[in-house]
Structures are given as structure tokens and as C-alpha cells.
Coordinates of C-alpha atoms in Angstrom, one line a residue:
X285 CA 15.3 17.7 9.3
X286 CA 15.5 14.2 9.3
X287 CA 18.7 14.6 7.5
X288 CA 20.4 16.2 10.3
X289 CA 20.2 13.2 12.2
X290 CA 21.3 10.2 9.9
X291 CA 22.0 9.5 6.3
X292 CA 19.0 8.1 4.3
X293 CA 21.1 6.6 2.2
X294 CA 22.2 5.0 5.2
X295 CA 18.9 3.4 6.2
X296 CA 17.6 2.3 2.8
X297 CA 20.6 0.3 2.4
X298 CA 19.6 -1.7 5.4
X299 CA 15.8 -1.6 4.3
X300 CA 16.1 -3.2 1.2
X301 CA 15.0 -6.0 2.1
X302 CA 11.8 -5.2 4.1
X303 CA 10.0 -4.9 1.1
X304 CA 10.0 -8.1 -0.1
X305 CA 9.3 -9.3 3.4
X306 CA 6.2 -7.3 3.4
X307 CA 5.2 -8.1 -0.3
X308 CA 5.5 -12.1 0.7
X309 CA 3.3 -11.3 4.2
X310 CA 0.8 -9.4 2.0
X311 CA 0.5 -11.9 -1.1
X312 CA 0.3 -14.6 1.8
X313 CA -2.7 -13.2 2.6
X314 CA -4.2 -12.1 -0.3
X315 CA -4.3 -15.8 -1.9
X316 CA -7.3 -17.0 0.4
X317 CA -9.3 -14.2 -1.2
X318 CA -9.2 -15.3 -4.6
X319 CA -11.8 -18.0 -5.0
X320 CA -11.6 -21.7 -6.9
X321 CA -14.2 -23.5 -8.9
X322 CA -14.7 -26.6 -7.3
X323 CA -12.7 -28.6 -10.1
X324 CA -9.5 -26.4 -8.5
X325 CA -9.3 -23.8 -11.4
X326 CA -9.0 -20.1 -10.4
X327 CA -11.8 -18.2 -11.3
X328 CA -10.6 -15.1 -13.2
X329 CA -9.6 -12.1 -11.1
X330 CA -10.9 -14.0 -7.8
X331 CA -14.8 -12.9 -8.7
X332 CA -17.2 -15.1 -8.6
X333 CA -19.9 -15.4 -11.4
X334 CA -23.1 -13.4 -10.2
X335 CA -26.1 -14.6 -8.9
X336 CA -29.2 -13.3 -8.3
X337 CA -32.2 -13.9 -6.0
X338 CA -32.5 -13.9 -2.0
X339 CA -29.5 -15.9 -1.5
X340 CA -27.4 -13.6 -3.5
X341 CA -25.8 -11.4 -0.5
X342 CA -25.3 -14.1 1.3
X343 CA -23.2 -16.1 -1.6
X344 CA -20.9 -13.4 -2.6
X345 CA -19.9 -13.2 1.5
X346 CA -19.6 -16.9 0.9
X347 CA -17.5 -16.3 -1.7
X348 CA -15.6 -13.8 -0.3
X349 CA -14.1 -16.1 3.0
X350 CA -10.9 -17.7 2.9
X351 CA -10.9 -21.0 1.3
X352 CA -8.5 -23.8 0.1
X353 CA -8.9 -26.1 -2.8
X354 CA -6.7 -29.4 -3.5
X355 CA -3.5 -27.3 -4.1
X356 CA -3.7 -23.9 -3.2
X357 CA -3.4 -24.3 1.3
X358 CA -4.9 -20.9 3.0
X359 CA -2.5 -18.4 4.1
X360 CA -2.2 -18.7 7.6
X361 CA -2.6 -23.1 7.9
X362 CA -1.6 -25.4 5.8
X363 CA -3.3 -28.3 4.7
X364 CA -5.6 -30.3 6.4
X365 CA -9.4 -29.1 7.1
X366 CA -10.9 -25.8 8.3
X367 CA -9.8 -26.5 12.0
X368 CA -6.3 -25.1 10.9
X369 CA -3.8 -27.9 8.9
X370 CA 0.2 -28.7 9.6
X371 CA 2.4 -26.0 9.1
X372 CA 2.2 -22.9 7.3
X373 CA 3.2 -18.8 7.6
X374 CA 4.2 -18.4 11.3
X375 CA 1.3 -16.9 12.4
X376 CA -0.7 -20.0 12.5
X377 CA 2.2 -22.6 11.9
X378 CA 2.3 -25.9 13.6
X379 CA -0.3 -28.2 14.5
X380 CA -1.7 -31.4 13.4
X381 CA -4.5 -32.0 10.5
X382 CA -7.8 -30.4 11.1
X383 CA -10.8 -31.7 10.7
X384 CA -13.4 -30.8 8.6
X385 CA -14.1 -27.7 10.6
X386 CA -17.2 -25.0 9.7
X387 CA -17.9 -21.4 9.8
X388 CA -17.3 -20.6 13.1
X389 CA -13.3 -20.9 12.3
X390 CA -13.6 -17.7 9.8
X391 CA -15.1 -15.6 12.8
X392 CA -12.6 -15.2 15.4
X393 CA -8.9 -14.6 15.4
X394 CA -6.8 -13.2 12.5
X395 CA -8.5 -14.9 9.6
X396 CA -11.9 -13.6 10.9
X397 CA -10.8 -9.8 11.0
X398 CA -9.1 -10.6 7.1
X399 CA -12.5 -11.9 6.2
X400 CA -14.3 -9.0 7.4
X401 CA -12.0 -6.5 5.7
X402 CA -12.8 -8.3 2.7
X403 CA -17.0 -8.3 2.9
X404 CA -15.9 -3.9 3.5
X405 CA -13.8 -4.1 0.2
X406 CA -17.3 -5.3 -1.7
X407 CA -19.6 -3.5 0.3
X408 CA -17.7 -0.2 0.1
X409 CA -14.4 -0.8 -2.1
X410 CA -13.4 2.8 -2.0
X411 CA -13.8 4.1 1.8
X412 CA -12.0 0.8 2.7
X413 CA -8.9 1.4 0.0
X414 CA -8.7 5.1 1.1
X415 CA -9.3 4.1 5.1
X416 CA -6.3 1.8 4.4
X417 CA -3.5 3.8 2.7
X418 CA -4.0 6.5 5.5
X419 CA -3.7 4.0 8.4
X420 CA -0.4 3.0 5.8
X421 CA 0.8 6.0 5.3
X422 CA 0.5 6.7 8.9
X423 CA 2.4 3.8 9.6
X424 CA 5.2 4.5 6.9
X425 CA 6.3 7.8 8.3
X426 CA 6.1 7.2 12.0
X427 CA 8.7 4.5 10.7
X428 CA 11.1 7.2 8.9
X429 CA 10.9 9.6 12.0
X430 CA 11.7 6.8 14.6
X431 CA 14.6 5.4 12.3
X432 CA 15.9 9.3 12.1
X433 CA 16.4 9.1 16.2
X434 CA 12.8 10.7 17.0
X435 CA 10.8 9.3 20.1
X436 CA 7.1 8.9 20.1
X437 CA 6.8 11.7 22.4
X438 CA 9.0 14.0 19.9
X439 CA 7.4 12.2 16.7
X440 CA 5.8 15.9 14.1
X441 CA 2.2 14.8 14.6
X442 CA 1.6 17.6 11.9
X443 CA 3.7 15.6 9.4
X444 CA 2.1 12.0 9.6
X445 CA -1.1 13.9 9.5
X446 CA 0.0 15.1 5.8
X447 CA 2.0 11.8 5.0
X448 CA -1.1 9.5 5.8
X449 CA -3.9 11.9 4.3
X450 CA -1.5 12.4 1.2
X451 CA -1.6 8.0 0.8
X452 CA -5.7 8.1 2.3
X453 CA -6.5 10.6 -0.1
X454 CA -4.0 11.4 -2.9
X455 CA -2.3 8.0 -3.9
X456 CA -4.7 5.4 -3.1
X457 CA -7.7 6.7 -5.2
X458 CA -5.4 7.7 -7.9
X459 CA -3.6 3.6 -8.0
X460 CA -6.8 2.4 -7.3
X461 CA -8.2 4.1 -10.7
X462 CA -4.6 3.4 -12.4
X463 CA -5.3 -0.4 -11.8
X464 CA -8.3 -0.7 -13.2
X465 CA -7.2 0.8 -16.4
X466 CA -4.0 -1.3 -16.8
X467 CA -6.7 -4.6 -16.4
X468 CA -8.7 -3.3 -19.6
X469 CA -5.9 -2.4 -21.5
X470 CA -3.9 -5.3 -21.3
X471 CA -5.8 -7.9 -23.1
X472 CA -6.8 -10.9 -21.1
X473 CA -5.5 -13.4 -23.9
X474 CA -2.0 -11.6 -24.0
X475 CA 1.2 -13.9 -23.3
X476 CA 3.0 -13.1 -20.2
X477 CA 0.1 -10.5 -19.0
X478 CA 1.7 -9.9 -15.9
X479 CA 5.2 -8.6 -17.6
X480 CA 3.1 -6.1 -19.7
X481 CA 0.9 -4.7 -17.0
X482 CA 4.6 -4.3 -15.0
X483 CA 5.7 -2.6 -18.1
X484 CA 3.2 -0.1 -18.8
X485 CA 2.9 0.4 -14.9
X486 CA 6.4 1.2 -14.0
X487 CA 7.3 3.2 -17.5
X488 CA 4.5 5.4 -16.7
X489 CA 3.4 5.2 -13.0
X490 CA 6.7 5.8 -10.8
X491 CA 7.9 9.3 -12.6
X492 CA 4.3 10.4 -12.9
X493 CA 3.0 9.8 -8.8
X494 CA 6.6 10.4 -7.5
X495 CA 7.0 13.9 -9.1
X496 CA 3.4 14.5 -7.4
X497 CA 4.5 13.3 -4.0
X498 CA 6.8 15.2 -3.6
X499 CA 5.4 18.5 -5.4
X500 CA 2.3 18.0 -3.0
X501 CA 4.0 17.6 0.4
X502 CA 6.3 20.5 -0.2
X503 CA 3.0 22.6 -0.9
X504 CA 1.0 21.5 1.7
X505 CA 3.9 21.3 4.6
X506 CA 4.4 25.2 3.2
X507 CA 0.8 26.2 4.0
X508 CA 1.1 24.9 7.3
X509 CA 4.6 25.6 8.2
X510 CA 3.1 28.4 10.7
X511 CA 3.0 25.9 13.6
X512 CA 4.2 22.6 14.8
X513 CA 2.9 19.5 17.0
X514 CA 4.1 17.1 19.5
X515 CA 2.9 15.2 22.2
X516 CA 6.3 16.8 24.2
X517 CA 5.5 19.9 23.6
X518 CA 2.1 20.1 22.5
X519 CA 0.6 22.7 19.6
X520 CA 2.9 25.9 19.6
X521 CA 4.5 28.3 16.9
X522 CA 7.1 27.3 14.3
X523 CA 8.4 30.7 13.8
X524 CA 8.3 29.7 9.7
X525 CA 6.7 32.6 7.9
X526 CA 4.4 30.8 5.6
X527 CA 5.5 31.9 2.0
X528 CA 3.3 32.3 -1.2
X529 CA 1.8 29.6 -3.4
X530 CA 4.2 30.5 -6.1
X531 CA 7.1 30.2 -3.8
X532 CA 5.5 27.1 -2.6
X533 CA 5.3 25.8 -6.1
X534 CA 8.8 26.5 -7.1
X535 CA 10.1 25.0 -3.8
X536 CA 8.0 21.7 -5.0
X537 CA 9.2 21.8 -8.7
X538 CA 12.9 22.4 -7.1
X539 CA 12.3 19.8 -4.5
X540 CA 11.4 17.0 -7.8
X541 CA 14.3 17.9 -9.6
X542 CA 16.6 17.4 -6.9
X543 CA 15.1 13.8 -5.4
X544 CA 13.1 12.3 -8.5
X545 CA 16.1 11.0 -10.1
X546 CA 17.6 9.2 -7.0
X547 CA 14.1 8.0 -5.9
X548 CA 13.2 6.6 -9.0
X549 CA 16.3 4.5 -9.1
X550 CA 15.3 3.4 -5.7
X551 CA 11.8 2.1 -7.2
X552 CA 13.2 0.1 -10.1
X553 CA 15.3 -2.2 -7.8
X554 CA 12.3 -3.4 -5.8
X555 CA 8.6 -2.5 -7.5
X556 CA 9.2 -4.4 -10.6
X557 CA 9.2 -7.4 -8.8
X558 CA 6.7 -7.0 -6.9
X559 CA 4.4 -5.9 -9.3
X560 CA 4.9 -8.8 -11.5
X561 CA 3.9 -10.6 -8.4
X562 CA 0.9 -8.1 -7.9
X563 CA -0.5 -8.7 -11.1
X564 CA 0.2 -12.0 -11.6
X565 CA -1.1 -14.0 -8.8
X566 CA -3.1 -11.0 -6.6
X567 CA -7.1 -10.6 -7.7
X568 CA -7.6 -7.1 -9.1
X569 CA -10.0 -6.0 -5.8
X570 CA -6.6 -6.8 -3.8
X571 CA -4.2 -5.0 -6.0
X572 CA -4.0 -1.7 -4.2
X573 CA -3.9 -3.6 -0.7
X574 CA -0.9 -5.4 -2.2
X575 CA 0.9 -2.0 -2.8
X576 CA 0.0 0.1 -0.2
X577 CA 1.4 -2.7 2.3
X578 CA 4.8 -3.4 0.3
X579 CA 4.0 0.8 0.2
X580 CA 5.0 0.5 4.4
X581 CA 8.7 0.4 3.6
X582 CA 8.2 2.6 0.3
X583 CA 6.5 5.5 2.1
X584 CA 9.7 4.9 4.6
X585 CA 11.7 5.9 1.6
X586 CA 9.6 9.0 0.7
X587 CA 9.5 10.7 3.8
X588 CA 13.2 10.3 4.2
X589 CA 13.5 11.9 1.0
X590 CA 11.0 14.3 1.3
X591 CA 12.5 15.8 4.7
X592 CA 16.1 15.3 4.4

């Protein structure tokens, strides 16, 4: 187990901060998306009013590319025109005033892979969400098994297989639904909106997905404890007899008492934060993305958990 290797207590002290670093990447790039009327006002939610008629598909990609208006600058430039402004987030910092630039600008480079990503979140919003918190999840626990002293080449292929299929196609459909509910129950008009769609996300949210993390990944590593995966050493035989589904469940329910406590502790000293940030500034269509990239450093924490 990772465990047996080093103390995750021992690398979520030093991770604490990635988080934030990750949350202030992702909302960097999320504030392009959001659209502007052209007085400057945000339009609500970062939607654009429909339209209809032949020109319609073509306006709502229009709509959807990364824009500035007189005091929002784009992520990745600052201000200036579209040929990329002074300063800005290090990926495109530096650089004189653009000109007026055109089109061409939002097709190539970084900026013109974000705005494709964002015509696949209109044109199929729940492949793209799902395709995203696998690739995530993925990500999250090749990070926990490298920081527990595991090369590549040594790296449980079966595991980040489960990890990243559990975030593809466990928790990203089910936060994708959960956010769309907190937006119609929290009333548009309410003061300080953001603080009560944090509240009724973290009182109910965090115990409710945690305890199923964790009772779904000891299940589903149970049924295939039978054999193991490496690119060292290839597919072979665990030696693991696989148990029953009722000793599979009470190894999950044993599993949530022992870590939900702990885990959940972990979550309120980072997610309230950045959900207020989530729902305050991030366009509903974005929401998810938000999480599952702050969700890099958070799935980190669960697969330590889960498999120390």
C-alpha cells in the first residue's frame, strides 16, 4: 500500500497549497468564457440571449470565444487588442499592446484549444464533462502513486483505471447534476448568493460523495483484486482471492468509517474557498471544470486515503 511507503499525512501537509494554485490557474481561464454585453455588464451565468435564424450556430460559437471588455483583460494577455496585450498569467505574459487583431488569434496556440473545448461543452456538455474528470482523475492518482515512491514503469495501471472511470463516470455526472440544482434553488435575487450555494454545497455535498468514494473503490478494487497491472511486469496474478459482495460491502462501510472523518476535515480547510470562488465569479457551464481541476490535488488526497 501506498502507506507503506510514506505518510499521507505527510504529503498533504506539503500539498496544501496546490489547490489554490490550481483553483487560481483554472478560474484564470474560465473568465474569458463568460461573455459581456457590450456596455461591459456580465451577462448572467456567461449565456448569451438566444437567437434564432441561419446565423444562429454561428453566434453562439461567437459567443462562446474568449473575449475582453473595458475591465475584465483575457486570461492568458492582458490588455491591449486581440494580438495579445502587456502582461498577464505567465503563459502568455510579456509583450507590448496588441493591435486590434481578428479571428485567426483564437485558432492556434493555447487559447485556440480552450476555445474549442468550449464549442464541445455546448455541443455535447455531458461527453465533454465526463471525458474530463476521467482524463482528471487519471491525472490525480498517477500523482498519489508517484508521490508514494512508485515509477511510471511500476505505477497499478489497474488502479488509475478505477480512479479515473470512478471521477469520468461516478463523480462528474453526479456534480454536474448537483450544480444545476444548487443554481435553481438558490434564488437569483438572494444577498450574498455565492455564500449560500457554498453553504448548502459543502453541508450536504462532501459527507454525501466522500462516503461514496470511498464505499465504491473498495467494491470495485475487491472485484478485481484477482490480478494486477504494470508496464514492469505486465498483466499477471495478484494471488488476492476475490471475496463476496457482502464482504466487499462491509470492507467499504468499514473503510468510510475509518477515513470519512479525517477526509472531511481535510475538505473544509480548502473547498469552501474555492467554491465561493466557483460560484461566485465561474459561469454555471464551467462549474464542474472548476472543480474537477482544483479536484487534481483533491483526488491526490483520496487515493492516498483510499490505499493507505
Amino acid at each position: 500500500s501506498c502507506g507503506s511507503r510514506a505518510s499521507p499525512s505527510h504529503h498533504l501537509v506539503e500539498m496544501m497549497r496546490l489547490p489554490l494554485l490550481l483553483g487560481a490557474l483554472s478560474l484564470g481561464m474560465a473568465l474569458p468564457a463568460a461573455s459581456f454585453s457590450p456596455s461591459g455588464a456580465a451577462v448572467t451565468n456567461g449565456l448569451r440571449p438566444a437567437v434564432a435564424g441561419p446565423g444562429a450556430t454561428a453566434f453562439r460559437r461567437a459567443a462562446l470565444r474568449p473575449r475582453t471588455c473595458n475591465n475584465l483583460p483575457t486570461a492568458f494577455g492582458g490588455g491591449g487588442g486581440g494580438g495579445g496585450g502587456g502582461g498577464g498569467v505567465g503563459l502568455r505574459g510579456g509583450g507590448g499592446g496588441g493591435g486590434g487583431g481578428d479571428d485567426d488569434g483564437d485558432k492556434s496556440g493555447i487559447m485556440g484549444y480552450w476555445t474549442k473545448y468550449l464549442e464541445l461543452l455546448e455541443e455535447k456538455p455531458f461527453v465533454t464533462r465526463m471525458a474530463t474528470g476521467l482524463i482528471i482523475g487519471l491525472f490525480g492518482d498517477m500523482l498519489s502513486q508517484a508521490m508514494a515512491g512508485s515509477k511510471v514503469v511500476e505505477m497499478d495501471i489497474k488502479r488509475m483505471v478505477i480512479f479515473s472511470c470512478w471521477g469520468g463516470f461516478g463523480f462528474t455526472p453526479i456534480a454536474y447534476k448537483w450544480y444545476n440544482l444548487i443554481e435553481a434553488t438558490i434564488p437569483v435575487t438572494a444577498p450574498g448568493r455565492a455564500l449560500w450555494k457554498m453553504a448548502m454545497d459543502q453541508v450536504l455535498f462532501p459527507p454525501a460523495i466522500t462516503a461514496l468514494t470511498f464505499m465504491t473503490l473498495t467494491v470495485v478494487e475487491g472485484l478485481f483484486s484477482g490480478f494486477e497491472v504494470s508496464l514492469a511486469k505486465g498483466l499477471r496474478g495478484s494471488g488476492v482471492a476475490m471475496k463476496s459482495i457482502s464482504e466487499l460491502l462491509q470492507d467499504g462501510a468499514d473503510k468510510v468509517k475509518e477515513t470519512l472523518k479525517p477526509t472531511l476535515i481535510t475538505n473544509y480547510k480548502v473547498w469552501p474557498l474555492v467554491q465561493v470562488l466557483n460560484f461566485a465569479v465561474v459561469p454555471v457551464k464551467l462549474q464542474v471544470l472548476f472543480v474537477n481541476i482544483v479536484a487534481v490535488w483533491w483526488n491526490f488526497v483520496l487515493s492516498m486515503t483510499q490505499h493507505s
